[in-house]
Amino acid sequence: MSSRRLQQIIPSLATSDGAGVSLRRSLGQSQGARVDPFLMLDEFSSDDPDDYIAGFPSHPHRGFETVTYMLDGHMLHEDHLGNRGDLLPGGAQWMTAGRGIIHSEMPQQESGRMRGFQLWINLPAAEKMKPAAYRDIRPDEIPTAALAGGGEVRVIAGSIVVDGREVAGPVQGLSTEPLYIDVRLPAGGRFAQALPAGHSAFVYAYEGPLAIGPADEARPLSAQDAGVLSAGERVEIHAGDGPARFLLLAARPLGEPVAQHGPFVMNTREEIEQAIADYRANRLV
Ligand code: MN
């Protein structure tokens, strides 16, 4: 089986979004920093409430999915449909904006650490205008499997095989077939996983460094960098002298044009102008 290589590194940049939430953005910092169908990945990690407490007040989305995964702290979510959810540490929210959603995402902790990720996944043209939907995933709905050489993996979306046993995440059946896993390795640990050969894939090392590829030719990936993988049927990821934690994401690329204006992601400029006009006229949703 052909092994994937570390093909491109996208270092995360410190920035802020919402009402002043400090975060690190890897994918999505520029138009070239996308990995079809993945549009953006933000990591927020702070023990200073001033870095996050203003949160993300009411804002719209159209044309894609947002996935929030919390490691520490809470995130309160409310949307125009009257849905209200509290993301717990270790839990996730899978939100399909479709034709439109207006929501707020507000960290609920005033002390202690807030740490998590928001991933944006594009929708195919045929699904961009479908009704909005979202799913809150409790921490106990995300299966955790121990790795034979130490460490563990949590599966949020898609399925993997660990020691001959299938571990299926709670999110299945989407047209981009996303795999979203969170891996913890001990010092010197190794993680190997088969991936569909034609799917895009990247690794985000949130506690690194890592090395990616077969052991004799593995390339380093520093902490808080995203590493885009070449095509291939499997990936091998190694921890260094210390423990490591990373996200591994893979999905079927759409191969469609991307037109983005902030929180609207469509296929053409005209569709973006329509989204802006709809939002202004109060008919986005
Ligand atoms: Mn949002």
PDB file of N, CA and C and ligand atoms in Angstrom, residues 56 59-61 66 95 103 105 118 120, ligand 1:
ATOM      1  N   PHE A  56     -18.611  34.678  19.915  1.00  0.00           N
ATOM      2  CA  PHE A  56     -19.052  34.914  18.538  1.00  0.00           C
ATOM      3  C   PHE A  56     -20.542  35.238  18.586  1.00  0.00           C
ATOM      4  N   HIS A  59     -24.366  35.723  14.142  1.00  0.00           N
ATOM      5  CA  HIS A  59     -23.766  35.859  12.808  1.00  0.00           C
ATOM      6  C   HIS A  59     -24.344  34.790  11.881  1.00  0.00           C
ATOM      7  N   PRO A  60     -24.307  35.040  10.576  1.00  0.00           N
ATOM      8  CA  PRO A  60     -24.907  34.097   9.620  1.00  0.00           C
ATOM      9  C   PRO A  60     -23.868  33.144   8.998  1.00  0.00           C
ATOM     10  N   HIS A  61     -24.382  32.074   8.400  1.00  0.00           N
ATOM     11  CA  HIS A  61     -23.580  31.210   7.524  1.00  0.00           C
ATOM     12  C   HIS A  61     -24.480  30.732   6.388  1.00  0.00           C
ATOM     13  N   THR A  66     -20.143  23.712   9.736  1.00  0.00           N
ATOM     14  CA  THR A  66     -19.140  24.047  10.754  1.00  0.00           C
ATOM     15  C   THR A  66     -19.160  22.940  11.802  1.00  0.00           C
ATOM     16  N   MET A  95     -22.789  21.356  12.575  1.00  0.00           N
ATOM     17  CA  MET A  95     -23.825  22.284  12.127  1.00  0.00           C
ATOM     18  C   MET A  95     -23.770  22.399  10.605  1.00  0.00           C
ATOM     19  N   HIS A 103     -26.670  32.281  14.056  1.00  0.00           N
ATOM     20  CA  HIS A 103     -26.466  31.720  15.390  1.00  0.00           C
ATOM     21  C   HIS A 103     -25.392  32.499  16.147  1.00  0.00           C
ATOM     22  N   GLU A 105     -22.223  31.736  19.148  1.00  0.00           N
ATOM     23  CA  GLU A 105     -21.401  30.713  19.785  1.00  0.00           C
ATOM     24  C   GLU A 105     -20.620  31.413  20.891  1.00  0.00           C
ATOM     25  N   GLN A 118     -12.607  24.809  15.583  1.00  0.00           N
ATOM     26  CA  GLN A 118     -13.716  24.898  14.640  1.00  0.00           C
ATOM     27  C   GLN A 118     -13.200  24.636  13.232  1.00  0.00           C
ATOM     28  N   TRP A 120     -14.365  24.116   9.150  1.00  0.00           N
ATOM     29  CA  TRP A 120     -15.392  24.377   8.138  1.00  0.00           C
ATOM     30  C   TRP A 120     -15.197  23.375   6.994  1.00  0.00           C
TER      31      TRP A 120
HETATM   32 MN    MN B   1     -20.678  30.304  13.410  1.00  0.00          MN
END
